[in-house]
mmCIF file of N, CA, C and O in Angstrom:
data_model
loop_
_atom_site.group_PDB
_atom_site.id
_atom_site.type_symbol
_atom_site.label_atom_id
_atom_site.label_comp_id
_atom_site.label_asym_id
_atom_site.label_seq_id
_atom_site.Cartn_x
_atom_site.Cartn_y
_atom_site.Cartn_z
ATOM 1 N N MET A 1 -34.827 -1.945 -37.364
ATOM 2 C CA MET A 1 -34.588 -1.530 -36.001
ATOM 3 C C MET A 1 -33.797 -2.589 -35.245
ATOM 4 O O MET A 1 -33.050 -2.272 -34.349
ATOM 5 N N GLY A 2 -33.908 -3.861 -35.611
ATOM 6 C CA GLY A 2 -33.190 -4.941 -34.962
ATOM 7 C C GLY A 2 -31.680 -4.828 -35.154
ATOM 8 O O GLY A 2 -30.905 -5.219 -34.302
ATOM 9 N N TRP A 3 -31.264 -4.282 -36.299
ATOM 10 C CA TRP A 3 -29.835 -4.135 -36.563
ATOM 11 C C TRP A 3 -29.187 -3.100 -35.647
ATOM 12 O O TRP A 3 -28.008 -3.141 -35.378
ATOM 13 N N LEU A 4 -29.940 -2.163 -35.119
ATOM 14 C CA LEU A 4 -29.430 -1.122 -34.226
ATOM 15 C C LEU A 4 -29.223 -1.656 -32.800
ATOM 16 O O LEU A 4 -28.348 -1.196 -32.081
ATOM 17 N N ALA A 5 -30.014 -2.643 -32.414
ATOM 18 C CA ALA A 5 -29.930 -3.188 -31.056
ATOM 19 C C ALA A 5 -28.580 -3.867 -30.805
ATOM 20 O O ALA A 5 -28.042 -3.803 -29.706
ATOM 21 N N LEU A 6 -28.007 -4.507 -31.807
ATOM 22 C CA LEU A 6 -26.726 -5.199 -31.641
ATOM 23 C C LEU A 6 -25.587 -4.229 -31.308
ATOM 24 O O LEU A 6 -24.894 -4.437 -30.315
ATOM 25 N N PRO A 7 -25.366 -3.147 -32.067
ATOM 26 C CA PRO A 7 -24.291 -2.209 -31.715
ATOM 27 C C PRO A 7 -24.526 -1.547 -30.353
ATOM 28 O O PRO A 7 -23.587 -1.354 -29.592
ATOM 29 N N VAL A 8 -25.775 -1.221 -30.041
ATOM 30 C CA VAL A 8 -26.075 -0.598 -28.747
ATOM 31 C C VAL A 8 -25.779 -1.585 -27.625
ATOM 32 O O VAL A 8 -25.213 -1.234 -26.593
ATOM 33 N N GLY A 9 -26.115 -2.845 -27.840
ATOM 34 C CA GLY A 9 -25.817 -3.878 -26.851
ATOM 35 C C GLY A 9 -24.324 -4.058 -26.638
ATOM 36 O O GLY A 9 -23.861 -4.231 -25.514
ATOM 37 N N ILE A 10 -23.552 -4.004 -27.714
ATOM 38 C CA ILE A 10 -22.101 -4.146 -27.627
ATOM 39 C C ILE A 10 -21.502 -2.971 -26.868
ATOM 40 O O ILE A 10 -20.650 -3.145 -25.992
ATOM 41 N N VAL A 11 -21.954 -1.766 -27.188
ATOM 42 C CA VAL A 11 -21.460 -0.573 -26.490
ATOM 43 C C VAL A 11 -21.803 -0.655 -24.999
ATOM 44 O O VAL A 11 -20.960 -0.375 -24.140
ATOM 45 N N LEU A 12 -23.013 -1.057 -24.674
ATOM 46 C CA LEU A 12 -23.426 -1.191 -23.284
ATOM 47 C C LEU A 12 -22.571 -2.233 -22.558
ATOM 48 O O LEU A 12 -22.121 -2.002 -21.439
ATOM 49 N N ALA A 13 -22.302 -3.342 -23.204
ATOM 50 C CA ALA A 13 -21.458 -4.383 -22.603
ATOM 51 C C ALA A 13 -20.046 -3.866 -22.362
ATOM 52 O O ALA A 13 -19.441 -4.140 -21.315
ATOM 53 N N LEU A 14 -19.491 -3.094 -23.299
ATOM 54 C CA LEU A 14 -18.156 -2.523 -23.126
ATOM 55 C C LEU A 14 -18.114 -1.521 -21.974
ATOM 56 O O LEU A 14 -17.156 -1.486 -21.206
ATOM 57 N N VAL A 15 -19.153 -0.709 -21.848
ATOM 58 C CA VAL A 15 -19.222 0.254 -20.746
ATOM 59 C C VAL A 15 -19.279 -0.476 -19.406
ATOM 60 O O VAL A 15 -18.581 -0.119 -18.456
ATOM 61 N N LEU A 16 -20.093 -1.501 -19.315
ATOM 62 C CA LEU A 16 -20.191 -2.276 -18.076
ATOM 63 C C LEU A 16 -18.866 -2.972 -17.761
ATOM 64 O O LEU A 16 -18.438 -3.020 -16.605
ATOM 65 N N PHE A 17 -18.206 -3.509 -18.775
ATOM 66 C CA PHE A 17 -16.918 -4.165 -18.594
ATOM 67 C C PHE A 17 -15.866 -3.173 -18.084
ATOM 68 O O PHE A 17 -15.099 -3.471 -17.174
ATOM 69 N N ALA A 18 -15.845 -1.980 -18.665
ATOM 70 C CA ALA A 18 -14.884 -0.953 -18.242
ATOM 71 C C ALA A 18 -15.132 -0.554 -16.789
ATOM 72 O O ALA A 18 -14.191 -0.365 -16.018
ATOM 73 N N GLY A 19 -16.376 -0.438 -16.391
ATOM 74 C CA GLY A 19 -16.709 -0.116 -14.999
ATOM 75 C C GLY A 19 -16.266 -1.203 -14.046
ATOM 76 O O GLY A 19 -15.723 -0.933 -12.973
ATOM 77 N N ALA A 20 -16.474 -2.443 -14.427
ATOM 78 C CA ALA A 20 -16.048 -3.567 -13.586
ATOM 79 C C ALA A 20 -14.528 -3.616 -13.481
ATOM 80 O O ALA A 20 -13.977 -3.868 -12.405
ATOM 81 N N LEU A 21 -13.834 -3.358 -14.572
ATOM 82 C CA LEU A 21 -12.380 -3.351 -14.575
ATOM 83 C C LEU A 21 -11.838 -2.247 -13.672
ATOM 84 O O LEU A 21 -10.894 -2.455 -12.915
ATOM 85 N N ASP A 22 -12.454 -1.084 -13.724
ATOM 86 C CA ASP A 22 -12.059 0.028 -12.863
ATOM 87 C C ASP A 22 -12.257 -0.335 -11.396
ATOM 88 O O ASP A 22 -11.432 -0.024 -10.543
ATOM 89 N N SER A 23 -13.337 -0.999 -11.088
ATOM 90 C CA SER A 23 -13.618 -1.447 -9.725
ATOM 91 C C SER A 23 -12.548 -2.410 -9.234
ATOM 92 O O SER A 23 -12.103 -2.340 -8.096
ATOM 93 N N LEU A 24 -12.126 -3.323 -10.092
ATOM 94 C CA LEU A 24 -11.075 -4.272 -9.726
ATOM 95 C C LEU A 24 -9.754 -3.563 -9.465
ATOM 96 O O LEU A 24 -9.025 -3.907 -8.536
ATOM 97 N N THR A 25 -9.439 -2.569 -10.263
ATOM 98 C CA THR A 25 -8.200 -1.824 -10.096
ATOM 99 C C THR A 25 -8.194 -1.087 -8.768
ATOM 100 O O THR A 25 -7.195 -1.096 -8.050
ATOM 101 N N VAL A 26 -9.299 -0.463 -8.423
ATOM 102 C CA VAL A 26 -9.412 0.253 -7.145
ATOM 103 C C VAL A 26 -9.277 -0.732 -5.987
ATOM 104 O O VAL A 26 -8.579 -0.474 -5.011
ATOM 105 N N GLY A 27 -9.902 -1.882 -6.091
ATOM 106 C CA GLY A 27 -9.811 -2.900 -5.045
ATOM 107 C C GLY A 27 -8.401 -3.422 -4.881
ATOM 108 O O GLY A 27 -7.922 -3.612 -3.768
ATOM 109 N N ARG A 28 -7.707 -3.650 -5.981
ATOM 110 C CA ARG A 28 -6.328 -4.135 -5.928
ATOM 111 C C ARG A 28 -5.416 -3.084 -5.322
ATOM 112 O O ARG A 28 -4.531 -3.387 -4.526
ATOM 113 N N SER A 29 -5.643 -1.846 -5.672
ATOM 114 C CA SER A 29 -4.838 -0.755 -5.149
ATOM 115 C C SER A 29 -4.989 -0.643 -3.634
ATOM 116 O O SER A 29 -4.009 -0.461 -2.914
ATOM 117 N N ALA A 30 -6.210 -0.765 -3.145
ATOM 118 C CA ALA A 30 -6.456 -0.706 -1.701
ATOM 119 C C ALA A 30 -5.803 -1.886 -0.999
ATOM 120 O O ALA A 30 -5.249 -1.752 0.095
ATOM 121 N N GLU A 31 -5.828 -3.046 -1.618
ATOM 122 C CA GLU A 31 -5.201 -4.239 -1.034
ATOM 123 C C GLU A 31 -3.678 -4.083 -0.992
ATOM 124 O O GLU A 31 -3.041 -4.450 -0.006
ATOM 125 N N ASP A 32 -3.084 -3.536 -2.036
ATOM 126 C CA ASP A 32 -1.635 -3.295 -2.063
ATOM 127 C C ASP A 32 -1.231 -2.343 -0.941
ATOM 128 O O ASP A 32 -0.230 -2.548 -0.263
ATOM 129 N N LEU A 33 -2.019 -1.300 -0.748
ATOM 130 C CA LEU A 33 -1.752 -0.324 0.308
ATOM 131 C C LEU A 33 -1.828 -0.995 1.679
ATOM 132 O O LEU A 33 -0.958 -0.805 2.529
ATOM 133 N N ARG A 34 -2.836 -1.825 1.901
ATOM 134 C CA ARG A 34 -3.008 -2.533 3.165
ATOM 135 C C ARG A 34 -1.836 -3.482 3.410
ATOM 136 O O ARG A 34 -1.317 -3.566 4.522
ATOM 137 N N GLN A 35 -1.397 -4.176 2.371
ATOM 138 C CA GLN A 35 -0.285 -5.116 2.515
ATOM 139 C C GLN A 35 1.021 -4.401 2.857
ATOM 140 O O GLN A 35 1.816 -4.894 3.658
ATOM 141 N N LEU A 36 1.257 -3.243 2.268
ATOM 142 C CA LEU A 36 2.460 -2.476 2.585
ATOM 143 C C LEU A 36 2.429 -2.026 4.041
ATOM 144 O O LEU A 36 3.423 -2.165 4.760
ATOM 145 N N GLU A 37 1.299 -1.511 4.482
ATOM 146 C CA GLU A 37 1.189 -1.066 5.872
ATOM 147 C C GLU A 37 1.394 -2.242 6.829
ATOM 148 O O GLU A 37 2.093 -2.127 7.842
ATOM 149 N N GLU A 38 0.844 -3.386 6.491
ATOM 150 C CA GLU A 38 1.015 -4.584 7.312
ATOM 151 C C GLU A 38 2.479 -5.027 7.336
ATOM 152 O O GLU A 38 3.003 -5.414 8.388
ATOM 153 N N ALA A 39 3.157 -4.960 6.206
ATOM 154 C CA ALA A 39 4.581 -5.328 6.140
ATOM 155 C C ALA A 39 5.424 -4.389 7.004
ATOM 156 O O ALA A 39 6.361 -4.829 7.686
ATOM 157 N N LEU A 40 5.094 -3.110 6.993
ATOM 158 C CA LEU A 40 5.795 -2.143 7.835
ATOM 159 C C LEU A 40 5.623 -2.490 9.313
ATOM 160 O O LEU A 40 6.585 -2.486 10.087
ATOM 161 N N ARG A 41 4.408 -2.794 9.700
ATOM 162 C CA ARG A 41 4.146 -3.134 11.104
ATOM 163 C C ARG A 41 4.854 -4.433 11.505
ATOM 164 O O ARG A 41 5.424 -4.521 12.596
ATOM 165 N N ARG A 42 4.827 -5.427 10.626
ATOM 166 C CA ARG A 42 5.527 -6.686 10.922
ATOM 167 C C ARG A 42 7.028 -6.453 11.066
ATOM 168 O O ARG A 42 7.678 -7.031 11.944
ATOM 169 N N GLY A 43 7.584 -5.614 10.206
ATOM 170 C CA GLY A 43 9.005 -5.287 10.302
ATOM 171 C C GLY A 43 9.340 -4.613 11.626
ATOM 172 O O GLY A 43 10.364 -4.928 12.252
ATOM 173 N N CYS A 44 8.479 -3.714 12.059
ATOM 174 C CA CYS A 44 8.684 -3.036 13.346
ATOM 175 C C CYS A 44 8.643 -4.030 14.500
ATOM 176 O O CYS A 44 9.484 -4.000 15.398
ATOM 177 N N VAL A 45 7.677 -4.917 14.481
ATOM 178 C CA VAL A 45 7.541 -5.920 15.543
ATOM 179 C C VAL A 45 8.737 -6.873 15.525
ATOM 180 O O VAL A 45 9.270 -7.230 16.587
ATOM 181 N N SER A 46 9.187 -7.259 14.358
ATOM 182 C CA SER A 46 10.369 -8.127 14.255
ATOM 183 C C SER A 46 11.592 -7.442 14.843
ATOM 184 O O SER A 46 12.364 -8.057 15.586
ATOM 185 N N CYS A 47 11.769 -6.187 14.518
ATOM 186 C CA CYS A 47 12.895 -5.423 15.048
ATOM 187 C C CYS A 47 12.815 -5.366 16.571
ATOM 188 O O CYS A 47 13.803 -5.578 17.269
ATOM 189 N N TYR A 48 11.641 -5.119 17.094
ATOM 190 C CA TYR A 48 11.467 -5.043 18.549
ATOM 191 C C TYR A 48 11.776 -6.388 19.198
ATOM 192 O O TYR A 48 12.423 -6.448 20.258
ATOM 193 N N ALA A 49 11.339 -7.473 18.574
ATOM 194 C CA ALA A 49 11.579 -8.807 19.124
ATOM 195 C C ALA A 49 13.073 -9.144 19.115
ATOM 196 O O ALA A 49 13.581 -9.749 20.057
ATOM 197 N N VAL A 50 13.780 -8.752 18.070
ATOM 198 C CA VAL A 50 15.202 -9.086 17.939
ATOM 199 C C VAL A 50 16.087 -8.127 18.739
ATOM 200 O O VAL A 50 17.011 -8.550 19.427
ATOM 201 N N GLU A 51 15.795 -6.831 18.646
ATOM 202 C CA GLU A 51 16.694 -5.821 19.200
ATOM 203 C C GLU A 51 16.211 -5.184 20.503
ATOM 204 O O GLU A 51 16.952 -4.434 21.135
ATOM 205 N N GLY A 52 14.950 -5.414 20.851
ATOM 206 C CA GLY A 52 14.424 -4.822 22.076
ATOM 207 C C GLY A 52 14.023 -3.364 21.934
ATOM 208 O O GLY A 52 13.782 -2.672 22.925
ATOM 209 N N ARG A 53 13.941 -2.896 20.724
ATOM 210 C CA ARG A 53 13.511 -1.513 20.440
ATOM 211 C C ARG A 53 12.919 -1.475 19.045
ATOM 212 O O ARG A 53 13.203 -2.339 18.206
ATOM 213 N N TYR A 54 12.086 -0.480 18.811
ATOM 214 C CA TYR A 54 11.518 -0.313 17.475
ATOM 215 C C TYR A 54 12.527 0.419 16.591
ATOM 216 O O TYR A 54 13.403 1.140 17.091
ATOM 217 N N PRO A 55 12.426 0.245 15.278
ATOM 218 C CA PRO A 55 13.374 0.915 14.370
ATOM 219 C C PRO A 55 13.285 2.437 14.524
ATOM 220 O O PRO A 55 12.189 2.992 14.647
ATOM 221 N N PRO A 56 14.436 3.110 14.507
ATOM 222 C CA PRO A 56 14.431 4.560 14.685
ATOM 223 C C PRO A 56 13.806 5.327 13.509
ATOM 224 O O PRO A 56 13.302 6.430 13.674
ATOM 225 N N ASP A 57 13.846 4.714 12.314
ATOM 226 C CA ASP A 57 13.252 5.359 11.141
ATOM 227 C C ASP A 57 12.987 4.329 10.052
ATOM 228 O O ASP A 57 13.357 3.160 10.172
ATOM 229 N N LEU A 58 12.363 4.787 9.001
ATOM 230 C CA LEU A 58 12.005 3.910 7.892
ATOM 231 C C LEU A 58 13.244 3.360 7.184
ATOM 232 O O LEU A 58 13.270 2.197 6.770
ATOM 233 N N GLU A 59 14.277 4.164 7.063
ATOM 234 C CA GLU A 59 15.505 3.723 6.406
ATOM 235 C C GLU A 59 16.133 2.543 7.139
ATOM 236 O O GLU A 59 16.683 1.639 6.512
ATOM 237 N N TYR A 60 16.034 2.537 8.456
ATOM 238 C CA TYR A 60 16.573 1.439 9.249
ATOM 239 C C TYR A 60 15.855 0.138 8.893
ATOM 240 O O TYR A 60 16.480 -0.913 8.749
ATOM 241 N N LEU A 61 14.534 0.210 8.757
ATOM 242 C CA LEU A 61 13.757 -0.972 8.359
ATOM 243 C C LEU A 61 14.183 -1.471 6.981
ATOM 244 O O LEU A 61 14.299 -2.673 6.750
ATOM 245 N N LYS A 62 14.423 -0.562 6.079
ATOM 246 C CA LYS A 62 14.831 -0.934 4.725
ATOM 247 C C LYS A 62 16.207 -1.600 4.739
ATOM 248 O O LYS A 62 16.404 -2.637 4.104
ATOM 249 N N GLU A 63 17.156 -1.015 5.453
ATOM 250 C CA GLU A 63 18.526 -1.516 5.465
ATOM 251 C C GLU A 63 18.666 -2.841 6.208
ATOM 252 O O GLU A 63 19.358 -3.741 5.745
ATOM 253 N N HIS A 64 18.040 -2.955 7.372
ATOM 254 C CA HIS A 64 18.278 -4.098 8.245
ATOM 255 C C HIS A 64 17.232 -5.210 8.149
ATOM 256 O O HIS A 64 17.499 -6.329 8.586
ATOM 257 N N TYR A 65 16.079 -4.900 7.597
ATOM 258 C CA TYR A 65 15.010 -5.903 7.550
ATOM 259 C C TYR A 65 14.466 -6.129 6.143
ATOM 260 O O TYR A 65 13.457 -6.801 5.965
ATOM 261 N N GLY A 66 15.131 -5.567 5.140
ATOM 262 C CA GLY A 66 14.791 -5.844 3.753
ATOM 263 C C GLY A 66 13.460 -5.302 3.272
ATOM 264 O O GLY A 66 12.941 -5.736 2.239
ATOM 265 N N LEU A 67 12.905 -4.356 3.992
ATOM 266 C CA LEU A 67 11.622 -3.785 3.584
ATOM 267 C C LEU A 67 11.806 -2.953 2.320
ATOM 268 O O LEU A 67 12.776 -2.213 2.193
ATOM 269 N N GLN A 68 10.879 -3.092 1.384
ATOM 270 C CA GLN A 68 10.931 -2.326 0.139
ATOM 271 C C GLN A 68 9.647 -1.517 0.002
ATOM 272 O O GLN A 68 8.553 -2.040 0.199
ATOM 273 N N VAL A 69 9.802 -0.255 -0.342
ATOM 274 C CA VAL A 69 8.664 0.644 -0.529
ATOM 275 C C VAL A 69 8.790 1.281 -1.906
ATOM 276 O O VAL A 69 9.831 1.841 -2.235
ATOM 277 N N ASP A 70 7.741 1.177 -2.698
ATOM 278 C CA ASP A 70 7.705 1.853 -3.998
ATOM 279 C C ASP A 70 7.395 3.330 -3.721
ATOM 280 O O ASP A 70 6.242 3.719 -3.583
ATOM 281 N N GLU A 71 8.449 4.130 -3.608
ATOM 282 C CA GLU A 71 8.289 5.529 -3.205
ATOM 283 C C GLU A 71 7.691 6.402 -4.303
ATOM 284 O O GLU A 71 7.290 7.527 -4.025
ATOM 285 N N GLU A 72 7.629 5.897 -5.513
ATOM 286 C CA GLU A 72 6.945 6.638 -6.572
ATOM 287 C C GLU A 72 5.434 6.475 -6.432
ATOM 288 O O GLU A 72 4.668 7.319 -6.887
ATOM 289 N N ARG A 73 5.024 5.375 -5.805
ATOM 290 C CA ARG A 73 3.601 5.070 -5.672
ATOM 291 C C ARG A 73 3.038 5.406 -4.292
ATOM 292 O O ARG A 73 1.866 5.739 -4.165
ATOM 293 N N TYR A 74 3.888 5.305 -3.246
ATOM 294 C CA TYR A 74 3.405 5.492 -1.877
ATOM 295 C C TYR A 74 4.234 6.522 -1.117
ATOM 296 O O TYR A 74 5.428 6.664 -1.347
ATOM 297 N N THR A 75 3.584 7.185 -0.184
ATOM 298 C CA THR A 75 4.232 8.048 0.784
ATOM 299 C C THR A 75 4.019 7.401 2.138
ATOM 300 O O THR A 75 2.896 7.037 2.482
ATOM 301 N N VAL A 76 5.107 7.252 2.902
ATOM 302 C CA VAL A 76 5.010 6.627 4.219
ATOM 303 C C VAL A 76 5.397 7.655 5.266
ATOM 304 O O VAL A 76 6.477 8.233 5.222
ATOM 305 N N ALA A 77 4.493 7.866 6.213
ATOM 306 C CA ALA A 77 4.782 8.702 7.379
ATOM 307 C C ALA A 77 5.104 7.759 8.525
ATOM 308 O O ALA A 77 4.293 6.910 8.887
ATOM 309 N N TYR A 78 6.319 7.880 9.063
ATOM 310 C CA TYR A 78 6.800 6.991 10.122
ATOM 311 C C TYR A 78 7.206 7.871 11.299
ATOM 312 O O TYR A 78 8.243 8.533 11.263
ATOM 313 N N ASP A 79 6.380 7.905 12.334
ATOM 314 C CA ASP A 79 6.642 8.757 13.493
ATOM 315 C C ASP A 79 6.880 7.894 14.721
ATOM 316 O O ASP A 79 6.013 7.122 15.125
ATOM 317 N N ILE A 80 8.080 8.041 15.293
ATOM 318 C CA ILE A 80 8.413 7.273 16.488
ATOM 319 C C ILE A 80 8.479 8.227 17.682
ATOM 320 O O ILE A 80 9.005 9.333 17.583
ATOM 321 N N PHE A 81 7.882 7.798 18.788
ATOM 322 C CA PHE A 81 7.828 8.620 19.992
ATOM 323 C C PHE A 81 8.921 8.217 20.974
ATOM 324 O O PHE A 81 9.539 9.055 21.600
ATOM 325 N N ALA A 82 9.132 6.915 21.102
ATOM 326 C CA ALA A 82 10.148 6.367 22.002
ATOM 327 C C ALA A 82 10.529 4.989 21.475
ATOM 328 O O ALA A 82 9.737 4.332 20.804
ATOM 329 N N PRO A 83 11.742 4.518 21.800
ATOM 330 C CA PRO A 83 12.179 3.230 21.259
ATOM 331 C C PRO A 83 11.361 2.030 21.742
ATOM 332 O O PRO A 83 11.405 0.967 21.138
ATOM 333 N N ASN A 84 10.607 2.216 22.816
ATOM 334 C CA ASN A 84 9.812 1.096 23.337
ATOM 335 C C ASN A 84 8.317 1.213 23.011
ATOM 336 O O ASN A 84 7.516 0.432 23.501
ATOM 337 N N LEU A 85 7.934 2.188 22.188
ATOM 338 C CA LEU A 85 6.543 2.364 21.762
ATOM 339 C C LEU A 85 6.431 2.164 20.257
ATOM 340 O O LEU A 85 7.254 2.671 19.496
ATOM 341 N N MET A 86 5.398 1.439 19.872
ATOM 342 C CA MET A 86 5.173 1.181 18.440
ATOM 343 C C MET A 86 5.037 2.513 17.694
ATOM 344 O O MET A 86 4.275 3.384 18.108
ATOM 345 N N PRO A 87 5.771 2.673 16.598
ATOM 346 C CA PRO A 87 5.671 3.908 15.810
ATOM 347 C C PRO A 87 4.277 4.067 15.199
ATOM 348 O O PRO A 87 3.562 3.100 14.976
ATOM 349 N N ASP A 88 3.931 5.301 14.931
ATOM 350 C CA ASP A 88 2.697 5.610 14.211
ATOM 351 C C ASP A 88 3.050 5.551 12.720
ATOM 352 O O ASP A 88 3.910 6.297 12.257
ATOM 353 N N ILE A 89 2.391 4.637 11.989
ATOM 354 C CA ILE A 89 2.703 4.424 10.579
ATOM 355 C C ILE A 89 1.473 4.746 9.742
ATOM 356 O O ILE A 89 0.398 4.213 9.987
ATOM 357 N N THR A 90 1.653 5.625 8.765
ATOM 358 C CA THR A 90 0.577 5.972 7.840
ATOM 359 C C THR A 90 1.099 5.811 6.421
ATOM 360 O O THR A 90 2.164 6.328 6.094
ATOM 361 N N VAL A 91 0.360 5.087 5.605
ATOM 362 C CA VAL A 91 0.740 4.881 4.206
ATOM 363 C C VAL A 91 -0.331 5.514 3.333
ATOM 364 O O VAL A 91 -1.518 5.238 3.489
ATOM 365 N N LEU A 92 0.111 6.377 2.440
ATOM 366 C CA LEU A 92 -0.801 7.049 1.509
ATOM 367 C C LEU A 92 -0.361 6.762 0.082
ATOM 368 O O LEU A 92 0.833 6.729 -0.209
ATOM 369 N N GLU A 93 -1.335 6.571 -0.795
ATOM 370 C CA GLU A 93 -1.017 6.360 -2.208
ATOM 371 C C GLU A 93 -0.911 7.712 -2.895
ATOM 372 O O GLU A 93 -1.773 8.574 -2.727
ATOM 373 N N ARG A 94 0.160 7.879 -3.652
ATOM 374 C CA ARG A 94 0.329 9.115 -4.407
ATOM 375 C C ARG A 94 -0.570 9.098 -5.617
ATOM 376 O O ARG A 94 -0.805 8.055 -6.215
ATOM 377 N N LYS A 95 -1.090 10.221 -5.974
ATOM 378 C CA LYS A 95 -1.917 10.331 -7.175
ATOM 379 C C LYS A 95 -1.008 10.412 -8.400
ATOM 380 O O LYS A 95 0.018 11.050 -8.380
ATOM 381 N N PRO A 96 -1.410 9.726 -9.482
ATOM 382 C CA PRO A 96 -0.564 9.734 -10.695
ATOM 383 C C PRO A 96 -0.502 11.092 -11.354
ATOM 384 O O PRO A 96 -1.239 11.958 -11.165
#
């Protein structure tokens, strides 16, 4: 019976390891999403400080402020109400 405990222990350790790895991946993904949203907001504030208005659209931020968005991984909703009001920015991760 002692010989059976070793394989069961190994399988249990692998299952726990896989769960921990999945948890790390989810945490990293959430952090990447937060960093992208923060970069978008910083770009908007920089544009406002330099030009006196917020960027008219996401493409403007990309062209003039070097912002990069992995569009295969993220969807960005960028809604501007007026040039002197901070845009509403929403970043969503696309499902694979």
